[in-house]
PDB file of C-alpha atoms and ligand atoms in Angstrom:
ATOM      1  CA  MET A   1     -16.414  54.367  32.063  1.00  0.00           C
ATOM      2  CA  ALA A   2     -16.686  55.112  28.482  1.00  0.00           C
ATOM      3  CA  ARG A   3     -19.624  56.161  26.266  1.00  0.00           C
ATOM      4  CA  LEU A   4     -20.067  53.883  23.282  1.00  0.00           C
ATOM      5  CA  GLU A   5     -21.164  54.679  19.837  1.00  0.00           C
ATOM      6  CA  VAL A   6     -24.707  53.410  19.093  1.00  0.00           C
ATOM      7  CA  ARG A   7     -24.976  51.661  15.827  1.00  0.00           C
ATOM      8  CA  LEU A   8     -27.843  52.981  13.500  1.00  0.00           C
ATOM      9  CA  LEU A   9     -30.035  51.357  11.193  1.00  0.00           C
ATOM     10  CA  GLY A  10     -28.476  49.966   8.164  1.00  0.00           C
ATOM     11  CA  ASP A  11     -25.523  48.606  10.244  1.00  0.00           C
ATOM     12  CA  PRO A  12     -25.515  44.615   9.868  1.00  0.00           C
ATOM     13  CA  VAL A  13     -24.981  44.139  13.675  1.00  0.00           C
ATOM     14  CA  LEU A  14     -28.416  45.178  14.559  1.00  0.00           C
ATOM     15  CA  ARG A  15     -29.897  42.340  12.183  1.00  0.00           C
ATOM     16  CA  THR A  16     -27.580  39.568  13.638  1.00  0.00           C
ATOM     17  CA  GLU A  17     -28.527  37.231  16.512  1.00  0.00           C
ATOM     18  CA  ALA A  18     -26.415  37.690  19.589  1.00  0.00           C
ATOM     19  CA  GLU A  19     -24.484  34.739  21.268  1.00  0.00           C
ATOM     20  CA  PRO A  20     -25.247  33.852  24.764  1.00  0.00           C
ATOM     21  CA  VAL A  21     -22.908  35.264  27.586  1.00  0.00           C
ATOM     22  CA  GLU A  22     -20.626  32.229  28.681  1.00  0.00           C
ATOM     23  CA  ALA A  23     -18.970  33.878  31.723  1.00  0.00           C
ATOM     24  CA  ILE A  24     -20.005  36.897  33.674  1.00  0.00           C
ATOM     25  CA  ASP A  25     -16.617  38.618  34.246  1.00  0.00           C
ATOM     26  CA  SER A  26     -15.015  41.754  34.632  1.00  0.00           C
ATOM     27  CA  ASN A  27     -15.012  42.713  31.110  1.00  0.00           C
ATOM     28  CA  LEU A  28     -18.992  41.721  31.008  1.00  0.00           C
ATOM     29  CA  ARG A  29     -19.540  44.480  34.200  1.00  0.00           C
ATOM     30  CA  ARG A  30     -17.340  46.947  32.364  1.00  0.00           C
ATOM     31  CA  LEU A  31     -19.082  46.419  28.970  1.00  0.00           C
ATOM     32  CA  ALA A  32     -22.673  46.989  31.378  1.00  0.00           C
ATOM     33  CA  ALA A  33     -21.443  49.988  32.839  1.00  0.00           C
ATOM     34  CA  ASP A  34     -20.555  51.746  29.477  1.00  0.00           C
ATOM     35  CA  MET A  35     -23.959  50.561  28.136  1.00  0.00           C
ATOM     36  CA  PHE A  36     -25.419  52.423  31.138  1.00  0.00           C
ATOM     37  CA  GLU A  37     -23.508  55.481  30.599  1.00  0.00           C
ATOM     38  CA  THR A  38     -24.107  55.522  26.770  1.00  0.00           C
ATOM     39  CA  MET A  39     -27.841  54.937  27.596  1.00  0.00           C
ATOM     40  CA  TYR A  40     -28.318  57.895  29.769  1.00  0.00           C
ATOM     41  CA  ALA A  41     -25.950  60.041  27.586  1.00  0.00           C
ATOM     42  CA  GLU A  42     -28.715  59.187  24.880  1.00  0.00           C
ATOM     43  CA  GLU A  43     -31.560  59.775  27.204  1.00  0.00           C
ATOM     44  CA  GLY A  44     -32.625  56.242  26.442  1.00  0.00           C
ATOM     45  CA  VAL A  45     -34.765  53.775  28.945  1.00  0.00           C
ATOM     46  CA  GLY A  46     -33.058  50.774  27.496  1.00  0.00           C
ATOM     47  CA  LEU A  47     -30.106  49.464  25.391  1.00  0.00           C
ATOM     48  CA  ALA A  48     -28.990  46.015  23.940  1.00  0.00           C
ATOM     49  CA  ALA A  49     -25.393  44.961  23.555  1.00  0.00           C
ATOM     50  CA  PRO A  50     -25.639  44.663  19.691  1.00  0.00           C
ATOM     51  CA  GLN A  51     -26.637  48.416  19.578  1.00  0.00           C
ATOM     52  CA  VAL A  52     -22.913  49.137  20.660  1.00  0.00           C
ATOM     53  CA  GLY A  53     -21.573  46.604  18.140  1.00  0.00           C
ATOM     54  CA  ILE A  54     -21.245  43.665  20.783  1.00  0.00           C
ATOM     55  CA  LEU A  55     -23.073  40.608  19.746  1.00  0.00           C
ATOM     56  CA  LYS A  56     -23.675  39.222  23.144  1.00  0.00           C
ATOM     57  CA  ARG A  57     -26.993  38.583  25.151  1.00  0.00           C
ATOM     58  CA  LEU A  58     -26.777  41.595  27.596  1.00  0.00           C
ATOM     59  CA  ILE A  59     -29.342  44.414  28.072  1.00  0.00           C
ATOM     60  CA  VAL A  60     -29.636  47.500  30.491  1.00  0.00           C
ATOM     61  CA  ILE A  61     -32.744  49.065  31.278  1.00  0.00           C
ATOM     62  CA  ASP A  62     -33.876  52.169  33.240  1.00  0.00           C
ATOM     63  CA  PRO A  63     -37.601  53.171  32.656  1.00  0.00           C
ATOM     64  CA  GLN A  64     -37.019  56.153  35.295  1.00  0.00           C
ATOM     65  CA  THR A  65     -39.911  55.484  37.055  1.00  0.00           C
ATOM     66  CA  GLU A  66     -39.858  55.405  41.246  1.00  0.00           C
ATOM     67  CA  ASP A  67     -40.621  51.826  41.517  1.00  0.00           C
ATOM     68  CA  VAL A  68     -38.388  50.011  39.273  1.00  0.00           C
ATOM     69  CA  ARG A  69     -34.256  50.463  39.786  1.00  0.00           C
ATOM     70  CA  PRO A  70     -32.042  50.299  36.709  1.00  0.00           C
ATOM     71  CA  LEU A  71     -31.367  46.351  35.600  1.00  0.00           C
ATOM     72  CA  ALA A  72     -28.613  44.989  33.793  1.00  0.00           C
ATOM     73  CA  LEU A  73     -29.794  41.670  32.421  1.00  0.00           C
ATOM     74  CA  VAL A  74     -27.466  38.611  31.241  1.00  0.00           C
ATOM     75  CA  ASN A  75     -29.047  36.068  28.840  1.00  0.00           C
ATOM     76  CA  PRO A  76     -32.495  37.377  29.239  1.00  0.00           C
ATOM     77  CA  SER A  77     -35.464  35.361  27.685  1.00  0.00           C
ATOM     78  CA  VAL A  78     -39.261  36.101  27.550  1.00  0.00           C
ATOM     79  CA  VAL A  79     -40.624  32.745  29.078  1.00  0.00           C
ATOM     80  CA  GLU A  80     -44.272  33.784  29.053  1.00  0.00           C
ATOM     81  CA  ARG A  81     -46.222  36.335  27.306  1.00  0.00           C
ATOM     82  CA  ASP A  82     -49.953  37.400  27.496  1.00  0.00           C
ATOM     83  CA  GLU A  83     -51.757  37.114  24.298  1.00  0.00           C
ATOM     84  CA  ASP A  84     -53.515  40.261  24.830  1.00  0.00           C
ATOM     85  CA  THR A  85     -51.660  43.055  23.287  1.00  0.00           C
ATOM     86  CA  GLU A  86     -51.775  46.949  23.807  1.00  0.00           C
ATOM     87  CA  ARG A  87     -50.203  49.656  21.659  1.00  0.00           C
ATOM     88  CA  ALA A  88     -48.125  52.438  22.735  1.00  0.00           C
ATOM     89  CA  GLU A  89     -45.407  54.821  20.831  1.00  0.00           C
ATOM     90  CA  GLU A  90     -41.927  53.313  21.026  1.00  0.00           C
ATOM     91  CA  GLY A  91     -38.502  54.822  19.597  1.00  0.00           C
ATOM     92  CA  CYS A  92     -35.246  53.390  19.313  1.00  0.00           C
ATOM     93  CA  LEU A  93     -31.575  54.862  19.858  1.00  0.00           C
ATOM     94  CA  SER A  94     -30.530  53.250  16.662  1.00  0.00           C
ATOM     95  CA  VAL A  95     -33.339  54.674  14.569  1.00  0.00           C
ATOM     96  CA  PRO A  96     -33.240  58.318  16.184  1.00  0.00           C
ATOM     97  CA  GLY A  97     -35.808  60.515  14.987  1.00  0.00           C
ATOM     98  CA  LEU A  98     -38.643  57.798  14.085  1.00  0.00           C
ATOM     99  CA  LYS A  99     -41.354  56.985  16.729  1.00  0.00           C
ATOM    100  CA  GLU A 100     -44.412  54.653  15.880  1.00  0.00           C
ATOM    101  CA  LEU A 101     -47.192  52.887  17.892  1.00  0.00           C
ATOM    102  CA  VAL A 102     -46.166  49.185  18.133  1.00  0.00           C
ATOM    103  CA  ASP A 103     -48.549  46.197  19.588  1.00  0.00           C
ATOM    104  CA  ARG A 104     -46.856  44.485  22.373  1.00  0.00           C
ATOM    105  CA  SER A 105     -48.075  41.618  25.068  1.00  0.00           C
ATOM    106  CA  VAL A 106     -49.666  43.413  27.909  1.00  0.00           C
ATOM    107  CA  ARG A 107     -47.600  41.281  30.376  1.00  0.00           C
ATOM    108  CA  VAL A 108     -44.537  39.028  29.811  1.00  0.00           C
ATOM    109  CA  VAL A 109     -42.259  37.050  32.410  1.00  0.00           C
ATOM    110  CA  VAL A 110     -38.674  37.539  31.687  1.00  0.00           C
ATOM    111  CA  GLN A 111     -35.818  35.069  33.042  1.00  0.00           C
ATOM    112  CA  ALA A 112     -32.222  35.952  33.155  1.00  0.00           C
ATOM    113  CA  THR A 113     -29.174  36.307  35.454  1.00  0.00           C
ATOM    114  CA  ASP A 114     -27.867  39.653  37.046  1.00  0.00           C
ATOM    115  CA  LEU A 115     -24.179  40.669  36.754  1.00  0.00           C
ATOM    116  CA  ASP A 116     -23.299  38.657  39.952  1.00  0.00           C
ATOM    117  CA  GLY A 117     -24.748  35.411  38.176  1.00  0.00           C
ATOM    118  CA  LYS A 118     -28.156  35.427  40.314  1.00  0.00           C
ATOM    119  CA  PRO A 119     -31.006  34.072  38.710  1.00  0.00           C
ATOM    120  CA  LEU A 120     -33.953  36.583  38.099  1.00  0.00           C
ATOM    121  CA  ARG A 121     -37.612  36.347  37.013  1.00  0.00           C
ATOM    122  CA  ILE A 122     -39.138  39.496  36.282  1.00  0.00           C
ATOM    123  CA  GLU A 123     -43.233  39.857  35.831  1.00  0.00           C
ATOM    124  CA  ALA A 124     -43.659  43.138  33.700  1.00  0.00           C
ATOM    125  CA  GLU A 125     -46.430  44.721  32.476  1.00  0.00           C
ATOM    126  CA  GLY A 126     -46.882  48.383  31.352  1.00  0.00           C
ATOM    127  CA  LEU A 127     -43.691  50.479  30.428  1.00  0.00           C
ATOM    128  CA  LEU A 128     -41.240  48.005  31.956  1.00  0.00           C
ATOM    129  CA  GLY A 129     -42.756  45.275  30.049  1.00  0.00           C
ATOM    130  CA  ARG A 130     -42.742  47.195  26.835  1.00  0.00           C
ATOM    131  CA  ILE A 131     -38.909  47.812  27.260  1.00  0.00           C
ATOM    132  CA  LEU A 132     -38.014  44.117  27.864  1.00  0.00           C
ATOM    133  CA  GLN A 133     -39.811  42.790  24.761  1.00  0.00           C
ATOM    134  CA  HIS A 134     -38.051  45.660  22.713  1.00  0.00           C
ATOM    135  CA  GLU A 135     -34.542  45.069  24.117  1.00  0.00           C
ATOM    136  CA  VAL A 136     -34.906  41.211  24.028  1.00  0.00           C
ATOM    137  CA  ASP A 137     -35.972  41.682  20.186  1.00  0.00           C
ATOM    138  CA  HIS A 138     -32.530  43.375  19.670  1.00  0.00           C
ATOM    139  CA  LEU A 139     -30.766  40.295  20.791  1.00  0.00           C
ATOM    140  CA  ASN A 140     -32.647  38.342  18.115  1.00  0.00           C
ATOM    141  CA  GLY A 141     -31.799  41.300  15.264  1.00  0.00           C
ATOM    142  CA  VAL A 142     -35.536  42.423  15.615  1.00  0.00           C
ATOM    143  CA  LEU A 143     -36.418  46.050  15.446  1.00  0.00           C
ATOM    144  CA  PHE A 144     -39.445  47.792  16.289  1.00  0.00           C
ATOM    145  CA  LEU A 145     -39.778  48.683  12.666  1.00  0.00           C
ATOM    146  CA  ASP A 146     -40.576  45.034  12.139  1.00  0.00           C
ATOM    147  CA  ARG A 147     -43.560  45.052  14.504  1.00  0.00           C
ATOM    148  CA  VAL A 148     -45.537  47.589  12.493  1.00  0.00           C
ATOM    149  CA  SER A 149     -47.599  47.143   9.284  1.00  0.00           C
ATOM    150  CA  PRO A 150     -45.476  46.584   6.005  1.00  0.00           C
ATOM    151  CA  LEU A 151     -47.296  50.189   4.952  1.00  0.00           C
ATOM    152  CA  LYS A 152     -46.358  51.871   8.002  1.00  0.00           C
ATOM    153  CA  ARG A 153     -42.718  50.404   7.830  1.00  0.00           C
ATOM    154  CA  LYS A 154     -42.295  51.878   4.268  1.00  0.00           C
ATOM    155  CA  MET A 155     -43.348  55.230   5.421  1.00  0.00           C
ATOM    156  CA  LEU A 156     -40.998  55.007   8.371  1.00  0.00           C
ATOM    157  CA  LEU A 157     -38.175  54.111   6.220  1.00  0.00           C
ATOM    158  CA  ARG A 158     -38.800  56.778   3.809  1.00  0.00           C
ATOM    159  CA  LYS A 159     -38.952  59.377   6.659  1.00  0.00           C
ATOM    160  CA  TRP A 160     -35.577  57.561   7.872  1.00  0.00           C
ATOM    161  CA  GLU A 161     -33.790  58.869   4.575  1.00  0.00           C
ATOM    162  CA  LYS A 162     -34.313  62.325   5.452  1.00  0.00           C
ATOM    163  CA  VAL A 163     -33.756  62.396   9.324  1.00  0.00           C
ATOM    164  CA  ARG A 164     -31.076  59.865   9.456  1.00  0.00           C
ATOM    165  CA  PRO A 165     -27.617  61.064  10.978  1.00  0.00           C
ATOM    166  CA  ALA A 166     -24.738  61.726   8.429  1.00  0.00           C
ATOM    167  CA  GLN A 167     -22.908  58.605   9.639  1.00  0.00           C
ATOM    168  CA  ALA A 168     -25.744  56.355   8.710  1.00  0.00           C
ATOM    169  CA  ARG A 169     -25.726  57.724   4.908  1.00  0.00           C
ATOM    170  CA  SER A 170     -24.297  55.135   2.697  1.00  0.00           C
TER     171      SER A 170
HETATM  172 ZN1   ZN B 201     -34.190  49.750  20.527  1.00  0.00          ZN
END
């Protein structure tokens, strides 16, 4: 396994839509293992392949709660979402140092396959539902910054200029 470099805000790969996974093979399983290692090293609870520069529809998740095991999801999509939303604080490994309150659907249903190609249907609320929505957004080039008001976003981007790591400076 290897720890991968997490791409930061400003990298165009984060704004590009990822391609569906066509074949679940040893390369994909190795990528998932490396993404788990990277996520744990960075103390995150979710990571999407575009965040490590790979434009494939693969996410890994571990909410670190007792009742949810770590999940690697291939070609995940949100197939149902509640209209009711709730607001909670989010951060992102690609935008370290920034946190903001984000509205998300209270409950979502996500369909995907696992790393054996077995279909999965996950009904999720709370933290798991929020992480799933955040990570599926990444596959579509969407960041949590896009889900806050324009004013908040402007403030966050101003803060980012001050806190962003050196490798994200142009
Ligand atoms: Zn993120």
